[in-house]
């Protein structure tokens, strides 16, 4: 079984940059994986594909050095078991609000005696030798902090053995904090990063993770110079890793930028 390089970086305090896969299909996943990200999350919760399409996405990523993670739809042992058997090297678990939910997430990712994962490495058993021997030390458990209850329990969640990273979901967190959407959805999401209430919650989560010796990740919505500036800001603040953007945002941002440049050239 190969070393989970992104998890190794989390544990050693080295910075990494990730991306997000929301679009279906092998080719877009392959393009993202060959772009140089340290890790990619295939999003089952909000992405436009189902679990039956996940194997081709994970296969595409596994042809590169990029670490394949999966965000599951919810904190569910059978689903977590299945995506790991398909080849995910880590799981992003949404709506982890309590210490017990973090324990449940870890248990679903770990074989006995450390957890309750069932033995059936359907795909991973074919692509990696000694998988059962090493899986418990090479699977990343990433718990999302995105509610007020999660903020209240952030320290306890971070301290759960086997939980490797706290991952901030800024949009759900904003809604939970009572920051009401105004205007276009995209504009509201971007405004969250400069909202003082939101910033306080972000700092609280970062401190909780680092106090427990765990990594902390920030999810960035946007593209182009904006996302690069935000990434630098969060790295400067002390974040261990950032999600720089999704296949959708890179496609729409790149297309919009090219069209804008072409219009300017045509009117010059």
PDB file of C-alpha atoms in Angstrom:
ATOM      1  CA  UNK A   1       0.000   0.000   0.000  1.00  0.00           C
ATOM      2  CA  UNK A   2       1.403   3.372  -1.006  1.00  0.00           C
ATOM      3  CA  UNK A   3       2.026   6.134   1.507  1.00  0.00           C
ATOM      4  CA  UNK A   4      -0.796   8.681   1.800  1.00  0.00           C
ATOM      5  CA  UNK A   5       1.372  11.704   1.058  1.00  0.00           C
ATOM      6  CA  UNK A   6      -1.267  14.293   1.951  1.00  0.00           C
ATOM      7  CA  UNK A   7      -1.987  12.647   5.298  1.00  0.00           C
ATOM      8  CA  UNK A   8       1.760  12.474   5.946  1.00  0.00           C
ATOM      9  CA  UNK A   9       1.944  16.237   5.276  1.00  0.00           C
ATOM     10  CA  UNK A  10      -0.982  16.861   7.672  1.00  0.00           C
ATOM     11  CA  UNK A  11       0.833  14.973  10.413  1.00  0.00           C
ATOM     12  CA  UNK A  12       4.167  16.671   9.750  1.00  0.00           C
ATOM     13  CA  UNK A  13       2.740  20.193   9.580  1.00  0.00           C
ATOM     14  CA  UNK A  14       3.594  20.742   5.907  1.00  0.00           C
ATOM     15  CA  UNK A  15       1.365  22.858   3.689  1.00  0.00           C
ATOM     16  CA  UNK A  16      -0.734  21.287   0.948  1.00  0.00           C
ATOM     17  CA  UNK A  17      -3.145  22.564  -1.689  1.00  0.00           C
ATOM     18  CA  UNK A  18      -6.284  20.702  -2.669  1.00  0.00           C
ATOM     19  CA  UNK A  19      -9.033  20.886  -5.240  1.00  0.00           C
ATOM     20  CA  UNK A  20     -12.649  19.808  -5.600  1.00  0.00           C
ATOM     21  CA  UNK A  21     -14.431  17.579  -8.092  1.00  0.00           C
ATOM     22  CA  UNK A  22     -18.130  18.359  -8.554  1.00  0.00           C
ATOM     23  CA  UNK A  23     -18.559  17.430 -12.218  1.00  0.00           C
ATOM     24  CA  UNK A  24     -19.163  13.870 -13.429  1.00  0.00           C
ATOM     25  CA  UNK A  25     -16.875  12.017 -15.757  1.00  0.00           C
ATOM     26  CA  UNK A  26     -13.422  10.494 -15.944  1.00  0.00           C
ATOM     27  CA  UNK A  27     -11.799  13.143 -18.104  1.00  0.00           C
ATOM     28  CA  UNK A  28     -12.465  16.201 -15.924  1.00  0.00           C
ATOM     29  CA  UNK A  29     -11.191  14.288 -12.894  1.00  0.00           C
ATOM     30  CA  UNK A  30      -8.064  13.304 -14.798  1.00  0.00           C
ATOM     31  CA  UNK A  31      -7.462  16.901 -15.901  1.00  0.00           C
ATOM     32  CA  UNK A  32      -7.775  18.108 -12.307  1.00  0.00           C
ATOM     33  CA  UNK A  33      -5.496  15.350 -11.027  1.00  0.00           C
ATOM     34  CA  UNK A  34      -2.814  16.214 -13.589  1.00  0.00           C
ATOM     35  CA  UNK A  35      -2.888  19.892 -12.652  1.00  0.00           C
ATOM     36  CA  UNK A  36      -0.619  19.412  -9.644  1.00  0.00           C
ATOM     37  CA  UNK A  37      -2.950  19.387  -6.636  1.00  0.00           C
ATOM     38  CA  UNK A  38      -1.732  17.540  -3.560  1.00  0.00           C
ATOM     39  CA  UNK A  39      -5.228  16.164  -2.957  1.00  0.00           C
ATOM     40  CA  UNK A  40      -8.643  16.174  -4.604  1.00  0.00           C
ATOM     41  CA  UNK A  41     -12.050  15.622  -3.045  1.00  0.00           C
ATOM     42  CA  UNK A  42     -14.707  13.862  -5.107  1.00  0.00           C
ATOM     43  CA  UNK A  43     -17.915  15.345  -3.713  1.00  0.00           C
ATOM     44  CA  UNK A  44     -20.741  12.838  -3.279  1.00  0.00           C
ATOM     45  CA  UNK A  45     -22.689  15.231  -1.057  1.00  0.00           C
ATOM     46  CA  UNK A  46     -23.211  18.080  -3.534  1.00  0.00           C
ATOM     47  CA  UNK A  47     -21.409  16.922  -6.672  1.00  0.00           C
ATOM     48  CA  UNK A  48     -23.295  16.013  -9.841  1.00  0.00           C
ATOM     49  CA  UNK A  49     -22.525  12.291  -9.717  1.00  0.00           C
ATOM     50  CA  UNK A  50     -23.511   9.277  -7.668  1.00  0.00           C
ATOM     51  CA  UNK A  51     -21.590   6.556  -5.956  1.00  0.00           C
ATOM     52  CA  UNK A  52     -21.819   4.296  -9.046  1.00  0.00           C
ATOM     53  CA  UNK A  53     -19.732   6.845 -10.980  1.00  0.00           C
ATOM     54  CA  UNK A  54     -17.126   7.180  -8.246  1.00  0.00           C
ATOM     55  CA  UNK A  55     -14.807   4.288  -9.273  1.00  0.00           C
ATOM     56  CA  UNK A  56     -13.891   5.922 -12.601  1.00  0.00           C
ATOM     57  CA  UNK A  57     -13.163   9.232 -10.858  1.00  0.00           C
ATOM     58  CA  UNK A  58     -10.944   7.555  -8.262  1.00  0.00           C
ATOM     59  CA  UNK A  59      -9.239   5.513 -10.969  1.00  0.00           C
ATOM     60  CA  UNK A  60      -8.459   8.680 -12.923  1.00  0.00           C
ATOM     61  CA  UNK A  61      -6.929  10.348  -9.874  1.00  0.00           C
ATOM     62  CA  UNK A  62      -4.930   7.275  -8.929  1.00  0.00           C
ATOM     63  CA  UNK A  63      -2.943   7.469 -12.190  1.00  0.00           C
ATOM     64  CA  UNK A  64      -1.213  10.540 -10.690  1.00  0.00           C
ATOM     65  CA  UNK A  65       0.518  11.460  -7.429  1.00  0.00           C
ATOM     66  CA  UNK A  66      -2.585  13.321  -6.226  1.00  0.00           C
ATOM     67  CA  UNK A  67      -4.298  11.880  -3.146  1.00  0.00           C
ATOM     68  CA  UNK A  68      -7.949  10.930  -3.745  1.00  0.00           C
ATOM     69  CA  UNK A  69     -10.389  11.898  -0.985  1.00  0.00           C
ATOM     70  CA  UNK A  70     -14.180  11.561  -1.038  1.00  0.00           C
ATOM     71  CA  UNK A  71     -16.785  13.673   0.731  1.00  0.00           C
ATOM     72  CA  UNK A  72     -19.562  11.283   1.675  1.00  0.00           C
ATOM     73  CA  UNK A  73     -23.216  12.280   1.797  1.00  0.00           C
ATOM     74  CA  UNK A  74     -23.375  11.838   5.567  1.00  0.00           C
ATOM     75  CA  UNK A  75     -21.696  10.164   8.516  1.00  0.00           C
ATOM     76  CA  UNK A  76     -22.701   6.645   7.546  1.00  0.00           C
ATOM     77  CA  UNK A  77     -20.620   3.508   8.125  1.00  0.00           C
ATOM     78  CA  UNK A  78     -21.745   1.519   5.053  1.00  0.00           C
ATOM     79  CA  UNK A  79     -21.171   4.437   2.677  1.00  0.00           C
ATOM     80  CA  UNK A  80     -17.799   5.295   4.200  1.00  0.00           C
ATOM     81  CA  UNK A  81     -16.783   1.613   3.970  1.00  0.00           C
ATOM     82  CA  UNK A  82     -17.790   1.488   0.316  1.00  0.00           C
ATOM     83  CA  UNK A  83     -15.880   4.600  -0.824  1.00  0.00           C
ATOM     84  CA  UNK A  84     -12.763   3.379   0.978  1.00  0.00           C
ATOM     85  CA  UNK A  85     -13.096  -0.036  -0.684  1.00  0.00           C
ATOM     86  CA  UNK A  86     -13.343   1.793  -4.025  1.00  0.00           C
ATOM     87  CA  UNK A  87      -9.998   3.489  -3.472  1.00  0.00           C
ATOM     88  CA  UNK A  88     -10.529   6.676  -1.485  1.00  0.00           C
ATOM     89  CA  UNK A  89      -7.475   7.394   0.668  1.00  0.00           C
ATOM     90  CA  UNK A  90      -9.439   9.625   2.986  1.00  0.00           C
ATOM     91  CA  UNK A  91     -12.973  10.671   3.794  1.00  0.00           C
ATOM     92  CA  UNK A  92     -14.387  14.147   4.352  1.00  0.00           C
ATOM     93  CA  UNK A  93     -17.347  13.750   6.701  1.00  0.00           C
ATOM     94  CA  UNK A  94     -19.926  16.563   6.686  1.00  0.00           C
ATOM     95  CA  UNK A  95     -21.807  17.979   9.658  1.00  0.00           C
ATOM     96  CA  UNK A  96     -19.631  16.563  12.424  1.00  0.00           C
ATOM     97  CA  UNK A  97     -21.172  18.464  15.329  1.00  0.00           C
ATOM     98  CA  UNK A  98     -20.184  16.454  18.417  1.00  0.00           C
ATOM     99  CA  UNK A  99     -17.360  14.384  19.835  1.00  0.00           C
ATOM    100  CA  UNK A 100     -19.445  11.216  19.352  1.00  0.00           C
ATOM    101  CA  UNK A 101     -20.021  11.951  15.675  1.00  0.00           C
ATOM    102  CA  UNK A 102     -16.259  12.349  15.243  1.00  0.00           C
ATOM    103  CA  UNK A 103     -15.746   9.002  16.986  1.00  0.00           C
ATOM    104  CA  UNK A 104     -18.325   7.456  14.651  1.00  0.00           C
ATOM    105  CA  UNK A 105     -16.462   8.822  11.623  1.00  0.00           C
ATOM    106  CA  UNK A 106     -13.149   7.392  12.805  1.00  0.00           C
ATOM    107  CA  UNK A 107     -14.739   4.023  13.629  1.00  0.00           C
ATOM    108  CA  UNK A 108     -16.179   3.807  10.113  1.00  0.00           C
ATOM    109  CA  UNK A 109     -12.715   4.346   8.594  1.00  0.00           C
ATOM    110  CA  UNK A 110     -10.716   1.962  10.781  1.00  0.00           C
ATOM    111  CA  UNK A 111     -10.560  -1.817  10.800  1.00  0.00           C
ATOM    112  CA  UNK A 112     -10.899  -3.587  14.181  1.00  0.00           C
ATOM    113  CA  UNK A 113      -9.680  -3.364  16.809  1.00  0.00           C
ATOM    114  CA  UNK A 114      -9.370   0.409  16.212  1.00  0.00           C
ATOM    115  CA  UNK A 115     -12.747   0.749  14.535  1.00  0.00           C
ATOM    116  CA  UNK A 116     -15.710  -0.959  12.913  1.00  0.00           C
ATOM    117  CA  UNK A 117     -14.835  -0.953   9.219  1.00  0.00           C
ATOM    118  CA  UNK A 118     -15.912  -4.161   7.538  1.00  0.00           C
ATOM    119  CA  UNK A 119     -13.310  -6.161   5.627  1.00  0.00           C
ATOM    120  CA  UNK A 120     -13.994  -6.116   1.884  1.00  0.00           C
ATOM    121  CA  UNK A 121     -11.254  -4.183   0.055  1.00  0.00           C
ATOM    122  CA  UNK A 122     -12.846  -4.802  -3.346  1.00  0.00           C
ATOM    123  CA  UNK A 123     -10.699  -2.476  -5.451  1.00  0.00           C
ATOM    124  CA  UNK A 124      -7.980  -1.355  -3.068  1.00  0.00           C
ATOM    125  CA  UNK A 125      -7.035  -4.955  -2.346  1.00  0.00           C
ATOM    126  CA  UNK A 126      -6.153  -5.343  -6.027  1.00  0.00           C
ATOM    127  CA  UNK A 127      -4.060  -2.197  -6.388  1.00  0.00           C
ATOM    128  CA  UNK A 128      -2.097  -2.202  -3.152  1.00  0.00           C
ATOM    129  CA  UNK A 129      -0.259  -5.016  -1.393  1.00  0.00           C
ATOM    130  CA  UNK A 130      -0.627  -5.383   2.381  1.00  0.00           C
ATOM    131  CA  UNK A 131      -3.649  -3.082   2.357  1.00  0.00           C
ATOM    132  CA  UNK A 132      -5.261  -4.579   5.458  1.00  0.00           C
ATOM    133  CA  UNK A 133      -1.989  -4.351   7.355  1.00  0.00           C
ATOM    134  CA  UNK A 134      -1.469  -0.636   6.671  1.00  0.00           C
ATOM    135  CA  UNK A 135      -4.881   0.904   5.985  1.00  0.00           C
ATOM    136  CA  UNK A 136      -5.537   2.143   9.522  1.00  0.00           C
ATOM    137  CA  UNK A 137      -2.408   4.288   9.372  1.00  0.00           C
ATOM    138  CA  UNK A 138      -2.924   5.525   5.799  1.00  0.00           C
ATOM    139  CA  UNK A 139      -6.605   6.551   5.666  1.00  0.00           C
ATOM    140  CA  UNK A 140      -7.277  10.216   6.425  1.00  0.00           C
ATOM    141  CA  UNK A 141     -10.296  11.123   8.546  1.00  0.00           C
ATOM    142  CA  UNK A 142     -11.393  14.712   7.932  1.00  0.00           C
ATOM    143  CA  UNK A 143     -14.261  16.165   9.968  1.00  0.00           C
ATOM    144  CA  UNK A 144     -16.173  19.181   8.694  1.00  0.00           C
ATOM    145  CA  UNK A 145     -16.943  22.035  11.071  1.00  0.00           C
ATOM    146  CA  UNK A 146     -19.974  23.875   9.729  1.00  0.00           C
ATOM    147  CA  UNK A 147     -22.521  24.439  12.541  1.00  0.00           C
ATOM    148  CA  UNK A 148     -22.721  26.353  15.808  1.00  0.00           C
ATOM    149  CA  UNK A 149     -22.813  23.073  17.701  1.00  0.00           C
ATOM    150  CA  UNK A 150     -19.628  21.982  15.954  1.00  0.00           C
ATOM    151  CA  UNK A 151     -17.969  25.255  16.961  1.00  0.00           C
ATOM    152  CA  UNK A 152     -19.044  24.685  20.566  1.00  0.00           C
ATOM    153  CA  UNK A 153     -17.499  21.205  20.453  1.00  0.00           C
ATOM    154  CA  UNK A 154     -14.508  21.970  18.213  1.00  0.00           C
ATOM    155  CA  UNK A 155     -11.902  21.230  20.886  1.00  0.00           C
ATOM    156  CA  UNK A 156     -13.475  17.868  21.743  1.00  0.00           C
ATOM    157  CA  UNK A 157     -13.878  16.941  18.080  1.00  0.00           C
ATOM    158  CA  UNK A 158     -10.255  17.794  17.337  1.00  0.00           C
ATOM    159  CA  UNK A 159      -8.996  15.654  20.225  1.00  0.00           C
ATOM    160  CA  UNK A 160     -10.697  12.460  19.032  1.00  0.00           C
ATOM    161  CA  UNK A 161      -7.927   9.918  18.289  1.00  0.00           C
ATOM    162  CA  UNK A 162      -7.826   9.113  14.592  1.00  0.00           C
ATOM    163  CA  UNK A 163      -9.382  12.387  13.489  1.00  0.00           C
ATOM    164  CA  UNK A 164      -6.681  13.949  11.350  1.00  0.00           C
ATOM    165  CA  UNK A 165      -8.095  17.295  10.272  1.00  0.00           C
ATOM    166  CA  UNK A 166     -10.821  19.861  10.913  1.00  0.00           C
ATOM    167  CA  UNK A 167     -12.235  21.141   7.632  1.00  0.00           C
ATOM    168  CA  UNK A 168     -14.185  24.405   7.596  1.00  0.00           C
ATOM    169  CA  UNK A 169     -17.266  24.517   5.378  1.00  0.00           C
ATOM    170  CA  UNK A 170     -17.704  28.301   5.053  1.00  0.00           C
ATOM    171  CA  UNK A 171     -21.172  28.447   3.478  1.00  0.00           C
ATOM    172  CA  UNK A 172     -22.977  26.150   5.914  1.00  0.00           C
ATOM    173  CA  UNK A 173     -21.052  27.764   8.748  1.00  0.00           C
ATOM    174  CA  UNK A 174     -22.200  31.201   7.587  1.00  0.00           C
ATOM    175  CA  UNK A 175     -25.823  30.106   7.536  1.00  0.00           C
ATOM    176  CA  UNK A 176     -25.468  28.533  10.974  1.00  0.00           C
ATOM    177  CA  UNK A 177     -24.027  31.778  12.326  1.00  0.00           C
ATOM    178  CA  UNK A 178     -27.087  33.671  11.113  1.00  0.00           C
ATOM    179  CA  UNK A 179     -25.334  35.493   8.275  1.00  0.00           C
ATOM    180  CA  UNK A 180     -28.288  35.762   5.931  1.00  0.00           C
ATOM    181  CA  UNK A 181     -27.795  35.485   2.163  1.00  0.00           C
ATOM    182  CA  UNK A 182     -28.070  38.790   0.340  1.00  0.00           C
ATOM    183  CA  UNK A 183     -28.115  39.139  -3.420  1.00  0.00           C
ATOM    184  CA  UNK A 184     -26.560  36.485  -5.612  1.00  0.00           C
ATOM    185  CA  UNK A 185     -25.463  33.252  -3.937  1.00  0.00           C
ATOM    186  CA  UNK A 186     -21.882  33.503  -5.225  1.00  0.00           C
ATOM    187  CA  UNK A 187     -21.509  37.081  -3.971  1.00  0.00           C
ATOM    188  CA  UNK A 188     -22.823  36.119  -0.539  1.00  0.00           C
ATOM    189  CA  UNK A 189     -20.417  33.176  -0.322  1.00  0.00           C
ATOM    190  CA  UNK A 190     -17.466  35.385  -1.214  1.00  0.00           C
ATOM    191  CA  UNK A 191     -18.531  38.002   1.355  1.00  0.00           C
ATOM    192  CA  UNK A 192     -18.298  35.458   4.158  1.00  0.00           C
ATOM    193  CA  UNK A 193     -14.501  35.491   4.122  1.00  0.00           C
ATOM    194  CA  UNK A 194     -14.449  39.126   5.297  1.00  0.00           C
ATOM    195  CA  UNK A 195     -17.361  38.889   7.744  1.00  0.00           C
ATOM    196  CA  UNK A 196     -16.024  39.453  11.294  1.00  0.00           C
ATOM    197  CA  UNK A 197     -18.411  36.913  12.858  1.00  0.00           C
ATOM    198  CA  UNK A 198     -17.327  34.319  10.338  1.00  0.00           C
ATOM    199  CA  UNK A 199     -13.657  35.198  10.791  1.00  0.00           C
ATOM    200  CA  UNK A 200     -13.948  34.694  14.548  1.00  0.00           C
ATOM    201  CA  UNK A 201     -15.446  31.229  14.016  1.00  0.00           C
ATOM    202  CA  UNK A 202     -12.683  30.353  11.547  1.00  0.00           C
ATOM    203  CA  UNK A 203      -9.976  31.398  14.002  1.00  0.00           C
ATOM    204  CA  UNK A 204     -11.659  29.420  16.789  1.00  0.00           C
ATOM    205  CA  UNK A 205     -11.651  26.267  14.646  1.00  0.00           C
ATOM    206  CA  UNK A 206      -8.023  26.736  13.636  1.00  0.00           C
ATOM    207  CA  UNK A 207      -6.968  27.141  17.256  1.00  0.00           C
ATOM    208  CA  UNK A 208      -8.956  24.066  18.310  1.00  0.00           C
ATOM    209  CA  UNK A 209      -7.271  21.934  15.655  1.00  0.00           C
ATOM    210  CA  UNK A 210      -3.756  23.104  16.434  1.00  0.00           C
ATOM    211  CA  UNK A 211      -4.258  22.795  20.197  1.00  0.00           C
ATOM    212  CA  UNK A 212      -4.953  19.114  19.583  1.00  0.00           C
ATOM    213  CA  UNK A 213      -2.021  18.745  17.196  1.00  0.00           C
ATOM    214  CA  UNK A 214      -4.296  18.269  14.200  1.00  0.00           C
ATOM    215  CA  UNK A 215      -4.372  19.892  10.772  1.00  0.00           C
ATOM    216  CA  UNK A 216      -6.936  22.496   9.755  1.00  0.00           C
ATOM    217  CA  UNK A 217      -8.309  23.051   6.251  1.00  0.00           C
ATOM    218  CA  UNK A 218     -10.131  25.975   4.653  1.00  0.00           C
ATOM    219  CA  UNK A 219     -12.545  25.648   1.753  1.00  0.00           C
ATOM    220  CA  UNK A 220     -12.300  28.476  -0.778  1.00  0.00           C
ATOM    221  CA  UNK A 221     -15.121  29.385  -3.140  1.00  0.00           C
ATOM    222  CA  UNK A 222     -13.983  31.369  -6.161  1.00  0.00           C
ATOM    223  CA  UNK A 223     -11.290  31.326  -8.796  1.00  0.00           C
ATOM    224  CA  UNK A 224      -8.443  33.333 -10.294  1.00  0.00           C
ATOM    225  CA  UNK A 225      -6.637  35.998  -8.313  1.00  0.00           C
ATOM    226  CA  UNK A 226      -9.322  36.029  -5.610  1.00  0.00           C
ATOM    227  CA  UNK A 227      -8.795  32.392  -4.643  1.00  0.00           C
ATOM    228  CA  UNK A 228      -5.006  32.772  -4.782  1.00  0.00           C
ATOM    229  CA  UNK A 229      -5.161  35.794  -2.455  1.00  0.00           C
ATOM    230  CA  UNK A 230      -7.430  33.956  -0.045  1.00  0.00           C
ATOM    231  CA  UNK A 231      -5.153  30.925  -0.059  1.00  0.00           C
ATOM    232  CA  UNK A 232      -2.181  33.101   0.846  1.00  0.00           C
ATOM    233  CA  UNK A 233      -4.201  34.770   3.588  1.00  0.00           C
ATOM    234  CA  UNK A 234      -5.172  31.494   5.195  1.00  0.00           C
ATOM    235  CA  UNK A 235      -1.681  30.047   4.904  1.00  0.00           C
ATOM    236  CA  UNK A 236      -0.361  33.211   6.567  1.00  0.00           C
ATOM    237  CA  UNK A 237      -2.936  32.751   9.330  1.00  0.00           C
ATOM    238  CA  UNK A 238      -1.568  29.279   9.977  1.00  0.00           C
ATOM    239  CA  UNK A 239      -3.832  26.935   8.041  1.00  0.00           C
ATOM    240  CA  UNK A 240      -2.210  23.671   7.027  1.00  0.00           C
ATOM    241  CA  UNK A 241      -4.129  23.220   3.810  1.00  0.00           C
ATOM    242  CA  UNK A 242      -6.609  25.011   1.578  1.00  0.00           C
ATOM    243  CA  UNK A 243      -9.046  23.883  -1.086  1.00  0.00           C
ATOM    244  CA  UNK A 244      -8.186  26.260  -3.912  1.00  0.00           C
ATOM    245  CA  UNK A 245     -11.209  25.705  -6.140  1.00  0.00           C
ATOM    246  CA  UNK A 246     -13.400  23.203  -7.958  1.00  0.00           C
ATOM    247  CA  UNK A 247     -13.517  21.921 -11.519  1.00  0.00           C
ATOM    248  CA  UNK A 248     -16.671  24.004 -11.973  1.00  0.00           C
ATOM    249  CA  UNK A 249     -15.153  27.258 -10.686  1.00  0.00           C
ATOM    250  CA  UNK A 250     -11.972  26.812 -12.736  1.00  0.00           C
ATOM    251  CA  UNK A 251     -14.010  26.143 -15.861  1.00  0.00           C
ATOM    252  CA  UNK A 252     -16.440  29.027 -15.397  1.00  0.00           C
ATOM    253  CA  UNK A 253     -13.717  31.421 -14.203  1.00  0.00           C
ATOM    254  CA  UNK A 254     -11.395  30.547 -17.072  1.00  0.00           C
ATOM    255  CA  UNK A 255     -14.156  30.841 -19.648  1.00  0.00           C
ATOM    256  CA  UNK A 256     -15.381  34.178 -18.277  1.00  0.00           C
ATOM    257  CA  UNK A 257     -11.827  35.558 -18.193  1.00  0.00           C
ATOM    258  CA  UNK A 258     -11.156  34.491 -21.795  1.00  0.00           C
ATOM    259  CA  UNK A 259     -14.414  36.015 -23.027  1.00  0.00           C
ATOM    260  CA  UNK A 260     -13.706  39.262 -21.186  1.00  0.00           C
ATOM    261  CA  UNK A 261     -10.219  39.473 -22.701  1.00  0.00           C
ATOM    262  CA  UNK A 262     -11.583  38.771 -26.187  1.00  0.00           C
ATOM    263  CA  UNK A 263     -14.207  41.512 -25.839  1.00  0.00           C
ATOM    264  CA  UNK A 264     -11.569  43.989 -24.747  1.00  0.00           C
ATOM    265  CA  UNK A 265      -9.370  43.034 -27.713  1.00  0.00           C
ATOM    266  CA  UNK A 266     -12.242  43.382 -30.169  1.00  0.00           C
ATOM    267  CA  UNK A 267     -13.118  46.864 -28.944  1.00  0.00           C
ATOM    268  CA  UNK A 268      -9.537  48.142 -28.888  1.00  0.00           C
TER     269      UNK A 268
END
